[in-house]
Short mmCIF file of C-alpha atoms and ligand atoms in Angstrom, two decimals:
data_model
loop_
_atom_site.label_atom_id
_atom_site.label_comp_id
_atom_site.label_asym_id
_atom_site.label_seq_id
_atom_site.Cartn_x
_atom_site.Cartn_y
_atom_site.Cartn_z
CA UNK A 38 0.00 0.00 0.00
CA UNK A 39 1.32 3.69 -0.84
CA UNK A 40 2.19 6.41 1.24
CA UNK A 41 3.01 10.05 1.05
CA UNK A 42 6.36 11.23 2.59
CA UNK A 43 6.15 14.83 3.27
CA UNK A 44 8.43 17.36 4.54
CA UNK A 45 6.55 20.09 5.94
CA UNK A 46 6.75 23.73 6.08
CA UNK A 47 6.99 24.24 2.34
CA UNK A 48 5.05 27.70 1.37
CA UNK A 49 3.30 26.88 -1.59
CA UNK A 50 2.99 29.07 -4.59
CA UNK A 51 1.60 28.79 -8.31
CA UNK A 52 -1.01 28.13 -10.33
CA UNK A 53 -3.10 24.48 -10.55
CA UNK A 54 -5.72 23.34 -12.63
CA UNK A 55 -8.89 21.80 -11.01
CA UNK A 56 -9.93 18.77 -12.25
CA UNK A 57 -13.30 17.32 -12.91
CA UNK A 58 -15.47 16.44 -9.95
CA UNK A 59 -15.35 12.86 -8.69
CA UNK A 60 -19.06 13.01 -7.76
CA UNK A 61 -20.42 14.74 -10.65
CA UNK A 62 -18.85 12.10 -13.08
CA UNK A 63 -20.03 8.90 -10.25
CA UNK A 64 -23.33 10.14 -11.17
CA UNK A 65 -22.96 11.17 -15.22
CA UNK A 66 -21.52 7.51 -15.92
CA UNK A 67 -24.61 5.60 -15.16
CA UNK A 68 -26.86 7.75 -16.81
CA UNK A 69 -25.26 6.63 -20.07
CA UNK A 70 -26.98 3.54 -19.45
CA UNK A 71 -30.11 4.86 -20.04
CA UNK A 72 -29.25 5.08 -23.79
CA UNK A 73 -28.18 2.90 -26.38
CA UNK A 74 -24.91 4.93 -28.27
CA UNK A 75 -21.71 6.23 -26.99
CA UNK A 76 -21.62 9.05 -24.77
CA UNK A 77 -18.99 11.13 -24.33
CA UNK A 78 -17.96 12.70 -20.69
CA UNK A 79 -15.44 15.22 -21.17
CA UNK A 80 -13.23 16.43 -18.16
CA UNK A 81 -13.04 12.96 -16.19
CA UNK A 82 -10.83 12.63 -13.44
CA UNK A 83 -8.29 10.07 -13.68
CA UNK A 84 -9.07 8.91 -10.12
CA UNK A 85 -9.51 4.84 -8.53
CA UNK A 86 -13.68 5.89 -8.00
CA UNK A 87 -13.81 6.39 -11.62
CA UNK A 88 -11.79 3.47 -12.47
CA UNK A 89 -14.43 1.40 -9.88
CA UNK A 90 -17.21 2.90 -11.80
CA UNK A 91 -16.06 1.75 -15.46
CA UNK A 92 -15.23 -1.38 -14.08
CA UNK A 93 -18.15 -2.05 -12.74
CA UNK A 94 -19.99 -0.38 -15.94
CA UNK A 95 -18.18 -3.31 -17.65
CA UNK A 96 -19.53 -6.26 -16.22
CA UNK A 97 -23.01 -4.66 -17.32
CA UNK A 98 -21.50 -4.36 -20.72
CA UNK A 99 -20.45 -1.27 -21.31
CA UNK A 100 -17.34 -0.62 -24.00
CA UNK A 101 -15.49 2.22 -21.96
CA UNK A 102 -12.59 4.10 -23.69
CA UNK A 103 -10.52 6.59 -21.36
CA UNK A 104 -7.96 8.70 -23.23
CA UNK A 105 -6.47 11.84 -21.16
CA UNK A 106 -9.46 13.48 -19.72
CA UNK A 107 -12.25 12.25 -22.32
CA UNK A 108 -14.21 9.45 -21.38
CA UNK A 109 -16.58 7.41 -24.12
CA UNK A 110 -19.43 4.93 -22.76
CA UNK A 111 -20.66 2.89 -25.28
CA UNK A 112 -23.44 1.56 -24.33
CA UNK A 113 -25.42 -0.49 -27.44
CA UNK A 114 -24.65 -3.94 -25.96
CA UNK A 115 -25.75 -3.77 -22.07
CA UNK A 116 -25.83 -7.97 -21.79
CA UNK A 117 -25.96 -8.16 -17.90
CA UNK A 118 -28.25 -5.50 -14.69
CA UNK A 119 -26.36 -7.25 -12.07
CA UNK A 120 -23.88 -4.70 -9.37
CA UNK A 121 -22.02 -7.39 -7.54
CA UNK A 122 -21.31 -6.75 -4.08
CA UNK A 123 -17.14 -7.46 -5.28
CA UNK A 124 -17.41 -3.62 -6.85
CA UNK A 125 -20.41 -2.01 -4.41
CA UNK A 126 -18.77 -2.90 -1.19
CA UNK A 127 -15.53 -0.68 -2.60
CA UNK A 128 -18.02 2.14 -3.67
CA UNK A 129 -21.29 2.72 -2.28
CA UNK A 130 -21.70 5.47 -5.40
CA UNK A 131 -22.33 1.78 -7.71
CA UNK A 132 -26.03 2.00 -6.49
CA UNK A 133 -26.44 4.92 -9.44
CA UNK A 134 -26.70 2.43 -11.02
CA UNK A 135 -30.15 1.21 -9.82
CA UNK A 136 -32.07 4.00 -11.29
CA UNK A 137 -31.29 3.80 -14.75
CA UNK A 138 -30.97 -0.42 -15.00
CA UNK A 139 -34.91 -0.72 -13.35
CA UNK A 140 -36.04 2.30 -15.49
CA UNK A 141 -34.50 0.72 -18.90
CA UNK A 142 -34.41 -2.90 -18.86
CA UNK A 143 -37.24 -3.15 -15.74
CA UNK A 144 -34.57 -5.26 -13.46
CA UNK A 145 -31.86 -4.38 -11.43
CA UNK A 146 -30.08 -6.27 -8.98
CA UNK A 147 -27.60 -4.21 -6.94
CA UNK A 148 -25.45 -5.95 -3.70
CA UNK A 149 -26.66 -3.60 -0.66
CA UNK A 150 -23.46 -1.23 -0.12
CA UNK A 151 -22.65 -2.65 3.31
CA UNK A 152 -20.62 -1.01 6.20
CA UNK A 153 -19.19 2.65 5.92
CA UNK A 154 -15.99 4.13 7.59
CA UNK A 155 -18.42 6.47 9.12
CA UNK A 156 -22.01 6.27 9.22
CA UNK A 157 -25.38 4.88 8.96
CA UNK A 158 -25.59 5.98 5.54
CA UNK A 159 -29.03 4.22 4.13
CA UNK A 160 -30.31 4.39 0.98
CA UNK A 161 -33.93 3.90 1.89
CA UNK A 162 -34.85 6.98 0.34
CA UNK A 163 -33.69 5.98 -3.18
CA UNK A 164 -35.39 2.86 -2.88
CA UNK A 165 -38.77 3.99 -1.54
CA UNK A 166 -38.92 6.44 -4.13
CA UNK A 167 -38.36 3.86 -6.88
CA UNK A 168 -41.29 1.76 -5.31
CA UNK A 169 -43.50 5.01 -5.49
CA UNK A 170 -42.51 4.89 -8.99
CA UNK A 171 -44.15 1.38 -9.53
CA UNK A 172 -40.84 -0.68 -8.71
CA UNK A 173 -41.51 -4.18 -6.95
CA UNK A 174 -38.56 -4.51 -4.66
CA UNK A 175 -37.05 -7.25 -2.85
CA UNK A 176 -33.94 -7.79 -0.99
CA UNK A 177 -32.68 -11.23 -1.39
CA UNK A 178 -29.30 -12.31 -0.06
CA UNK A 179 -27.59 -9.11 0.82
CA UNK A 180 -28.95 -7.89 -2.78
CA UNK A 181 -31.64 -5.57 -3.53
CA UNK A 182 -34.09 -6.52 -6.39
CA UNK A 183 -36.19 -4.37 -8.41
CA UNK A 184 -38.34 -5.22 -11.14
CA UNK A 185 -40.79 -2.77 -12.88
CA UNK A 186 -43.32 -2.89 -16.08
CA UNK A 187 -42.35 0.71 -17.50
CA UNK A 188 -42.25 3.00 -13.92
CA UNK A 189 -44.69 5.82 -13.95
CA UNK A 190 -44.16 9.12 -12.92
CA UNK A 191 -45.04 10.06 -9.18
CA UNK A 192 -44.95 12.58 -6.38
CA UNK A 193 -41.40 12.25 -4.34
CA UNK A 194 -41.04 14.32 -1.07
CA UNK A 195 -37.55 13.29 0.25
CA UNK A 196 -37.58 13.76 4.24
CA UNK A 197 -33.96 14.01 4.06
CA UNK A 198 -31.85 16.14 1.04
CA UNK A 199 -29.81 13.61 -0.36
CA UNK A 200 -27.60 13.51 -3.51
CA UNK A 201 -27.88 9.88 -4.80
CA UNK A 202 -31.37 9.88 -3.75
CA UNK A 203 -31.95 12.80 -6.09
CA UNK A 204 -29.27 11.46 -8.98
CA UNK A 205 -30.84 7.64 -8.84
CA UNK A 206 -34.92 9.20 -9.01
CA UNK A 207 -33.64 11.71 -11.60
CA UNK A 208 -32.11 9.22 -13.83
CA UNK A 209 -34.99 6.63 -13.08
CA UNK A 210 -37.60 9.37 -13.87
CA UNK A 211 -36.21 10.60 -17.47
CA UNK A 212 -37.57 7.38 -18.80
CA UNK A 213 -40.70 7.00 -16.84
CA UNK A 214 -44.58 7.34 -17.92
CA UNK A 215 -45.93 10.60 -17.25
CA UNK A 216 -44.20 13.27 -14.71
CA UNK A 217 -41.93 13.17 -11.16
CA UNK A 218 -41.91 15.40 -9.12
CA UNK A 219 -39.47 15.30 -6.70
CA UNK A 220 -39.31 17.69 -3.48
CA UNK A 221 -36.01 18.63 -1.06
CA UNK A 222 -34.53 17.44 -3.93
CA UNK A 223 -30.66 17.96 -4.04
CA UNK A 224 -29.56 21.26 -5.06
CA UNK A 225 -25.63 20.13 -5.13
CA UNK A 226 -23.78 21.13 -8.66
CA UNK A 227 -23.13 17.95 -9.56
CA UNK A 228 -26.77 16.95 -9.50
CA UNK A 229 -27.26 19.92 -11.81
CA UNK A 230 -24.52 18.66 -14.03
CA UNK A 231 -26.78 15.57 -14.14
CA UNK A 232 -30.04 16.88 -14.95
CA UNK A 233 -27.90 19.06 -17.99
CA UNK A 234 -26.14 15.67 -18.75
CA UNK A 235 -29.73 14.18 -19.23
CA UNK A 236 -31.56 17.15 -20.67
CA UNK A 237 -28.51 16.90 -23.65
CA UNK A 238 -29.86 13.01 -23.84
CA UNK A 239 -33.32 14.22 -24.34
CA UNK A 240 -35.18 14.26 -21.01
CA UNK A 241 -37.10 17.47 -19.95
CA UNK A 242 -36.43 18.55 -16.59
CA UNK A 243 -37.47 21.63 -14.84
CA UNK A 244 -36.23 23.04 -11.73
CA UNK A 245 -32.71 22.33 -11.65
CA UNK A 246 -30.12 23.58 -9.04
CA UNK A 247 -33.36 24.44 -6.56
CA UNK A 248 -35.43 22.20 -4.47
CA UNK A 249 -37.63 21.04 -6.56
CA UNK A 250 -37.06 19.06 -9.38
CA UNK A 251 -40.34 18.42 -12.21
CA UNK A 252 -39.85 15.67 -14.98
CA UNK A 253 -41.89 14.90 -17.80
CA UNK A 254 -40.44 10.88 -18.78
CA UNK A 255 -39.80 10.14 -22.43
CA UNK A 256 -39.97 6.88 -24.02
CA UNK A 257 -36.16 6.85 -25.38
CA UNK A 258 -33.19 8.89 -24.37
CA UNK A 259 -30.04 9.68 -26.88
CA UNK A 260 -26.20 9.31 -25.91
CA UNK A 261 -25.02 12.48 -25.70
CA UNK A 262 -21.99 14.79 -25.03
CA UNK A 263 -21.02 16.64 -21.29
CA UNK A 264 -18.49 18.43 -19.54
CA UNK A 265 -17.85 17.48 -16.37
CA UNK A 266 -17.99 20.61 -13.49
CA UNK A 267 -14.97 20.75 -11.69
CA UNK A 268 -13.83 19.42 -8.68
CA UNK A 269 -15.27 21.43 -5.38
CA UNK A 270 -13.54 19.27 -2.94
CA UNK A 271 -10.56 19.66 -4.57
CA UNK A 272 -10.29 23.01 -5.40
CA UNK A 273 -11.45 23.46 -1.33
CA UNK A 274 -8.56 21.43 -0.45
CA UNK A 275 -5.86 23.11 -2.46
CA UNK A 276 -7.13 26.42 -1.03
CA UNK A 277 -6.07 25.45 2.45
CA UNK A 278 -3.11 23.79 1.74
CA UNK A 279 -1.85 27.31 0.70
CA UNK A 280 -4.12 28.61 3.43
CA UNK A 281 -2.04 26.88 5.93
CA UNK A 282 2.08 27.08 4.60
CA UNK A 283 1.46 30.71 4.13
CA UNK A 284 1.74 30.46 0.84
CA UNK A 285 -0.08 32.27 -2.41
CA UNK A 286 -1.76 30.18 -5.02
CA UNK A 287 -4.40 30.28 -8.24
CA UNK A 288 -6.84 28.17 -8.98
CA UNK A 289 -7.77 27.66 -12.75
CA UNK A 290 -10.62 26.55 -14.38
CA UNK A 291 -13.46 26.60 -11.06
CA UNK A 292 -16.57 29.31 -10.97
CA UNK A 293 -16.53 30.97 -7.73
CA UNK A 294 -20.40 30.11 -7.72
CA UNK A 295 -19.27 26.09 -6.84
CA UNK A 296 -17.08 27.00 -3.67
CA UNK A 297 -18.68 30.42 -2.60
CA UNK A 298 -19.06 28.86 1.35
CA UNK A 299 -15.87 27.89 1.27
CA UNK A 300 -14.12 31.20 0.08
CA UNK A 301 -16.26 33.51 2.57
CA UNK A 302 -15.13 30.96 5.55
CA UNK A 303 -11.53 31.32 4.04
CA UNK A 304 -11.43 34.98 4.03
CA UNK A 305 -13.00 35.33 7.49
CA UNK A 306 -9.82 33.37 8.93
CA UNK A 307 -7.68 35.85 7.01
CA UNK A 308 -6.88 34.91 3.49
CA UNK A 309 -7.31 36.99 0.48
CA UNK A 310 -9.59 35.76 -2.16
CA UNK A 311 -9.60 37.31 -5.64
CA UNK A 312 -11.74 35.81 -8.70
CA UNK A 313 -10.91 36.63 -11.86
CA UNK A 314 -13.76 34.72 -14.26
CA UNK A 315 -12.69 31.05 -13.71
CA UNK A 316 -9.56 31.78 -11.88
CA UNK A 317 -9.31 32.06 -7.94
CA UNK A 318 -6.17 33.28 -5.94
CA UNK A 319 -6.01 33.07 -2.03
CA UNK A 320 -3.03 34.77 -0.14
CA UNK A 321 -3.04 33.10 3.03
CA UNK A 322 -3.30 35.09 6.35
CA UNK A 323 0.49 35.14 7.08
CA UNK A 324 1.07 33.88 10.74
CA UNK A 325 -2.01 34.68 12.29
CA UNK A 326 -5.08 32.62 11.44
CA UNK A 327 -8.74 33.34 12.98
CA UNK A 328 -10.18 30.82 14.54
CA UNK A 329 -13.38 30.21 12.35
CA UNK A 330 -16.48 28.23 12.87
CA UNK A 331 -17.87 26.27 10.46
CA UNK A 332 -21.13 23.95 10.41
CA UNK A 333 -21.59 21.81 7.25
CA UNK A 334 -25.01 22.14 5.64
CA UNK A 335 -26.43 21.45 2.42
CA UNK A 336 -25.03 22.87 -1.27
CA UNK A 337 -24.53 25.65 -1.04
CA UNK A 338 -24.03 25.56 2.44
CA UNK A 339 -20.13 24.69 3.47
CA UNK A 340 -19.88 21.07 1.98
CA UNK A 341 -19.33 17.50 4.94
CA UNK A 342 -16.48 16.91 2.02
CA UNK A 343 -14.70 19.65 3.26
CA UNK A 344 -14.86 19.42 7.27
CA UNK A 345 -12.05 17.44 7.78
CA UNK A 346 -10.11 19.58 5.84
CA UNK A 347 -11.36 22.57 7.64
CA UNK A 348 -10.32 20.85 10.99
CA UNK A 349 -6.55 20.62 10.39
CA UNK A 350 -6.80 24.37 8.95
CA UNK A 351 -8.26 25.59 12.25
CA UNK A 352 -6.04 23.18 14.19
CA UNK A 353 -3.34 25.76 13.68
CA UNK A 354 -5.83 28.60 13.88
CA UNK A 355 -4.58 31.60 16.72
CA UNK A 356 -7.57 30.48 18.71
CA UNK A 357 -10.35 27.89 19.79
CA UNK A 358 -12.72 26.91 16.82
CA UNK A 359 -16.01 24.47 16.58
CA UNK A 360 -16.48 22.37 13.52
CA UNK A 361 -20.13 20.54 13.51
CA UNK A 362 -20.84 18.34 10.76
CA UNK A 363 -24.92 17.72 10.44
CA UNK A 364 -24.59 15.73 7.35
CA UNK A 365 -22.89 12.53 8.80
CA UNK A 366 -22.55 13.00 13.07
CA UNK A 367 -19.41 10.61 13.02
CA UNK A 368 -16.94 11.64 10.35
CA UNK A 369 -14.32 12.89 12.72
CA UNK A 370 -11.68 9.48 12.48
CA UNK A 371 -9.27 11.79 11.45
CA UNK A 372 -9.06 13.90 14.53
CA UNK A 373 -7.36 10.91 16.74
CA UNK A 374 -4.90 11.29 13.99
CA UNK A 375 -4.69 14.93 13.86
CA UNK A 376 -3.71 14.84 17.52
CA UNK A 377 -0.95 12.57 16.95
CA UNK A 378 -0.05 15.80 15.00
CA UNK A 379 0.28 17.24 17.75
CA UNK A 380 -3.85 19.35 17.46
CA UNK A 381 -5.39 19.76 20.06
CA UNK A 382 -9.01 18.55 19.29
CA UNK A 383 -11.59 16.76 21.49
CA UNK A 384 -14.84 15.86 19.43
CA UNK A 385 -17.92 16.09 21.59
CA UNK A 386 -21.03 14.83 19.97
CA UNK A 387 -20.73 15.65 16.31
CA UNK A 388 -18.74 18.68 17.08
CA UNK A 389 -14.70 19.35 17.22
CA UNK A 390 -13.75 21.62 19.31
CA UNK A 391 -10.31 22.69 18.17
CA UNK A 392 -7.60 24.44 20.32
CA UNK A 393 -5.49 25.87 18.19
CA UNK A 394 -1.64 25.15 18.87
CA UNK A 395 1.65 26.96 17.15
CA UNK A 396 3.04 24.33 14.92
CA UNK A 397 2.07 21.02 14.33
CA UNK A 398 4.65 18.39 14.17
CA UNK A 399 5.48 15.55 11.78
CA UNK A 400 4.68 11.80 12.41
CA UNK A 401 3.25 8.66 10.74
CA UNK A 402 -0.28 8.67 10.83
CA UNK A 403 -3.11 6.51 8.99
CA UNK A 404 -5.63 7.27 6.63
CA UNK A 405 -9.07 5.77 7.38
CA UNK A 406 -10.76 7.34 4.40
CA UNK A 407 -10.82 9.84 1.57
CA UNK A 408 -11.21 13.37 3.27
CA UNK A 409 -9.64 11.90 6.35
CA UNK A 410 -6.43 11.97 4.44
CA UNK A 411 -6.53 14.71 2.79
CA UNK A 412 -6.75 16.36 5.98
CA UNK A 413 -3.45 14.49 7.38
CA UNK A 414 -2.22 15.43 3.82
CA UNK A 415 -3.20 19.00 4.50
CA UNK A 416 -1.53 19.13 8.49
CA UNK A 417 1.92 17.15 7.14
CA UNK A 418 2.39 19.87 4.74
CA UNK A 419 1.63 23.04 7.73
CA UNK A 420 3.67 20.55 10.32
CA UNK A 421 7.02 20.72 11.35
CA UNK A 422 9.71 17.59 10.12
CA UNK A 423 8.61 14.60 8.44
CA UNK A 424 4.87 12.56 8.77
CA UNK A 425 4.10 9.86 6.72
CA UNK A 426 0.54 9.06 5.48
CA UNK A 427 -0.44 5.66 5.17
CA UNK A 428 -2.81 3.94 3.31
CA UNK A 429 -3.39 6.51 0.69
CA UNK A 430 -5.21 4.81 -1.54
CA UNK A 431 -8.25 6.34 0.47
CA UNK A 432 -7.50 9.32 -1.17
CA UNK A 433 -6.56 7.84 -4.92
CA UNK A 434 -10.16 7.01 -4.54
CA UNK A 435 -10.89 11.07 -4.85
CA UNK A 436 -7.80 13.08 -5.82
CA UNK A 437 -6.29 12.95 -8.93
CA UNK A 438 -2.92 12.65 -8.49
CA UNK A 439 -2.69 15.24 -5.84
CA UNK A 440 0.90 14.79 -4.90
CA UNK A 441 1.46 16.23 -7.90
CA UNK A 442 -0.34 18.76 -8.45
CA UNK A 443 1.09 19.59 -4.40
CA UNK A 444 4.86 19.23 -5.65
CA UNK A 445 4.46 21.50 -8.65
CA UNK A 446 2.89 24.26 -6.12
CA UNK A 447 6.14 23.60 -4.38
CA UNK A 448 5.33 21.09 -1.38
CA UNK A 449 7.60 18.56 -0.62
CA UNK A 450 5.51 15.14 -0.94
CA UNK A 451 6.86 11.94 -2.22
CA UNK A 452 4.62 8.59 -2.50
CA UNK A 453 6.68 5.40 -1.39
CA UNK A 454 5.28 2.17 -2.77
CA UNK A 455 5.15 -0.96 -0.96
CA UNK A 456 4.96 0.18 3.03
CA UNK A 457 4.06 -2.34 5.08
CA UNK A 458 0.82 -0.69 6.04
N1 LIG B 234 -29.75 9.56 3.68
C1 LIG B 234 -30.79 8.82 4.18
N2 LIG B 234 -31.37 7.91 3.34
C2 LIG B 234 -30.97 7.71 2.06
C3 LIG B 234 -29.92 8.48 1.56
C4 LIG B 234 -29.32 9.42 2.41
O1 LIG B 234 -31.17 8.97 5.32
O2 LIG B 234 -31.56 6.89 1.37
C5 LIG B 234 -29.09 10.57 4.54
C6 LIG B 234 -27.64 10.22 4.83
O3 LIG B 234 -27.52 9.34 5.91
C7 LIG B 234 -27.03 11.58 5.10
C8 LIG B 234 -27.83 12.52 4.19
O4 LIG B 234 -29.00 11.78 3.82
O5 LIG B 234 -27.25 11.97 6.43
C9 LIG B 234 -27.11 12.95 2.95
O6 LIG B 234 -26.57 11.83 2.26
P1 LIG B 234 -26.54 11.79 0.67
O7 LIG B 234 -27.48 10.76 0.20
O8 LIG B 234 -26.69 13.18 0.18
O9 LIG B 234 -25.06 11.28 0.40
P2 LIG B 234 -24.58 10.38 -0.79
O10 LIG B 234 -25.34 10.64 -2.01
O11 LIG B 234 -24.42 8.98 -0.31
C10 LIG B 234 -22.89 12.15 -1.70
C11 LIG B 234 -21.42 12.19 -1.98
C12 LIG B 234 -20.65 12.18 -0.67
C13 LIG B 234 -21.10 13.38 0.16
C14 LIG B 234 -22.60 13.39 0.35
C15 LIG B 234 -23.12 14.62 1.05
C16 LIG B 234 -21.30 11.04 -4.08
C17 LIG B 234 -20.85 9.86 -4.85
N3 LIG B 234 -21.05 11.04 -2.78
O12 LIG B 234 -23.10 10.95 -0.98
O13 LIG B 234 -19.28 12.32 -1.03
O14 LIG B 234 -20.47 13.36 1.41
O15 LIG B 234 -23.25 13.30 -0.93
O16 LIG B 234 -22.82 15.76 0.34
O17 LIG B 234 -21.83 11.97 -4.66
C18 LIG B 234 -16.97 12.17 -0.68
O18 LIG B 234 -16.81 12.57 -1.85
O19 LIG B 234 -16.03 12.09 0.14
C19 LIG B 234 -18.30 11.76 -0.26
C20 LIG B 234 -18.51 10.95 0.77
#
């Protein structure tokens, strides 16, 4: 398993790009299968979820080609509607692929996603939606089975604002009899990327980007063309790795409209932010950093993605902070690894409360999962001497290639192959 060396301390400077958004592209690559052609997804990341995706997009039988940032899904010879729990235990995003299987063929059989490194995280609401939609579901041996004559259109009023909820009833609904309307629907960017993803394939869709979301089905969608929004979560986490080595960066190819919580909370702890069309440069605060609260919410609300990110940021912060994360209450397994840092953060309920201390200091810590390490990423980078991260492939699942897009800002991060960890 691969790890990051880093020596710390480095100020970064320069300009990145910001590459196309993991979860925008988990959700545009099953909605090819709800047409017969080759689409074509421009701006793909080049990251292990989208590799889990095609794979999985295979066994269905899907002919994927991948060439730089361009990816083609050509879908005319779908032989199998069966997610196997080998590829949905690695990625709960494979149940995207629900929607569009029972709305097209009128089966699906999807492996439940299983345990979480943080959770509950159900999926009851995509399924009970489907059902209100005509689906007959069953779960048989760990898999979930839904069969459907054609589904008809129905009234959907999520309890709960959730993303796949929204992507899998969005995708199932662009081929359903008569129209869906779906309420507290997700207003996240990369569900609007979606519903223009799907519009291009011929669905009609009204509402987009707000809370409610009004489909009229159509009996046959077209492949089509997209590009891919960028990367939020990345573009977040490259802000505060300048934000915290003092350093002075630019961001290309990102609309300040995707990250706008995420710049104000950056410039109340001290940094600069200019925007410049689809460039964004932060300055970072110089030595003192203001202790900022944040409280994840809803898009476009500051993002659960970014939290742990946030945490090592304010774990060097000139102050005491709170972080509270009300999407998922547990996500804080990087904080006992933070503190071997050297933070000072005790997490009371689903809150960190972060003392912030002068310098951090270099050690080996472990990733647990995706944003987890790019936090440890983030504090190795502000700390003091050496800290290895472990187990990075958590974050290969998300990042594309972040190490180097880190060393060509100037940081000082290596990956080692073959650690024992
Ligand atoms: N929820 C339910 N029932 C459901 C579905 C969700 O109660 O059927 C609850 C969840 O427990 C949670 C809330 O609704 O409390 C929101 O979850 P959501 O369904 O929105 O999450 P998701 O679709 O599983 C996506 C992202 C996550 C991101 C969340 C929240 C993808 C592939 N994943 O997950 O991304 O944290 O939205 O914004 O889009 C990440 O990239 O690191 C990541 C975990």
């Amino acid at each position: 398993m691969d790890k990051f060396i880093i020596r710390g301390g480095k100020k970064l400077s320069g300009e990145v790009s910001v590459s196309g958004a993991k979860n925008a592209s988990l959700a545009l690559m099953p909605a090819a299968l709800l047409a017969s052609g080759v689409s074509k997804l421009n701006n793909t990341p080049q990251l292990n979820d989208v590799y889990t995706m095609m794979k999985l997009l295979k066994e269905l039988g899907v002919k994927p080609k991948f060439e730089n940032d361009i990816l083609e899904l050509d879908t005319k010879n779908i032989t199998s509607q069966v997610a196997p729990y080998e590829h949905v235990k690695k990625m709960r995003a494979s149940v995207y692929v629900l929607g569009p299987l029972t709305s097209r063929f009128g089966y699906a059989k999807v492996s439940l996603p299983g345990g979480c490194a943080w959770g509950p995280r159900p999926i009851n609401l995509h399924l009970e939606a489907l059902k209100k939609m005509g689906a007959e579901i069953d779960l048989v041996e760990g898999y979930i089975i839904a069969k459907s004559k054609r589904l008809q259109g129905a009234k959907i009023n999520f309890d709960v604002s959730s993303v796949g909820a929204t992507g899998n009833t969005l995708m199932a609904a662009s081929l359903a009899k008569g129209t869906t309307v779906i309420n507290n629907a997700a207003m996240e960017p990369e569900i609007s990327n979606l519903a223009e993803f799907l519009i291009k394939m011929g669905a009609k869709i009204e509402g987009a980007g707000t809370s409610t979301l009004s489909i009229e089905g159509v009996d046959e969608l077209n492949a089509a063309g997209i590009n891919t929004i960028a990367d939020r979560i990345e573009a977040g986490t490259l802000l505060i790795a300048a934000a915290m080595t003092n350093g002075e960066i630019t961001l290309k190819g990102i609309s300040d409209f995707l990250i706008s919580s995420i710049l104000a909370k950056l410039e109340d702890s001290g940094c600069k932010i200019e925007i410049n069309s689809s460039n964004i440069s932060l300055k970072s605060s110089g030595n003192f950093i203001k202790p900022i609260n944040v409280t994840t919410s809803i898009f476009p609300g500051f993002p659960t993605d970014m939290q742990a990110q946030w945490t090592a940021y304010m774990s060097v912060a000139d102050g005491v902070s709170y972080v509270t994360d009300t999407i998922y209450l547990d996500r804080f397994k990087h904080v006992p690894e933070l503190v071997r840092l050297g933070a000072d953060i005790r997490v009371n309920e689903n809150t960190a409360v972060i003392k912030g201390v002068n310098k951090l200091k270099g050690a080996k810590v472990m990733s647990t999962d995706l944003r987890a390490s790019a936090s440890l990423v983030l504090a190795g980078l502000a700390a003091e001497g050496t800290t290895e991260v472990l187990r990075v492939y958590h974050l290969d699942r998300g990042y594309q290639r972040i190490e180097e897009k880190l060393k060509s800002l100037g940081a000082d991060i290596e990956r080692a192959a073959g650690a024992e960890y």
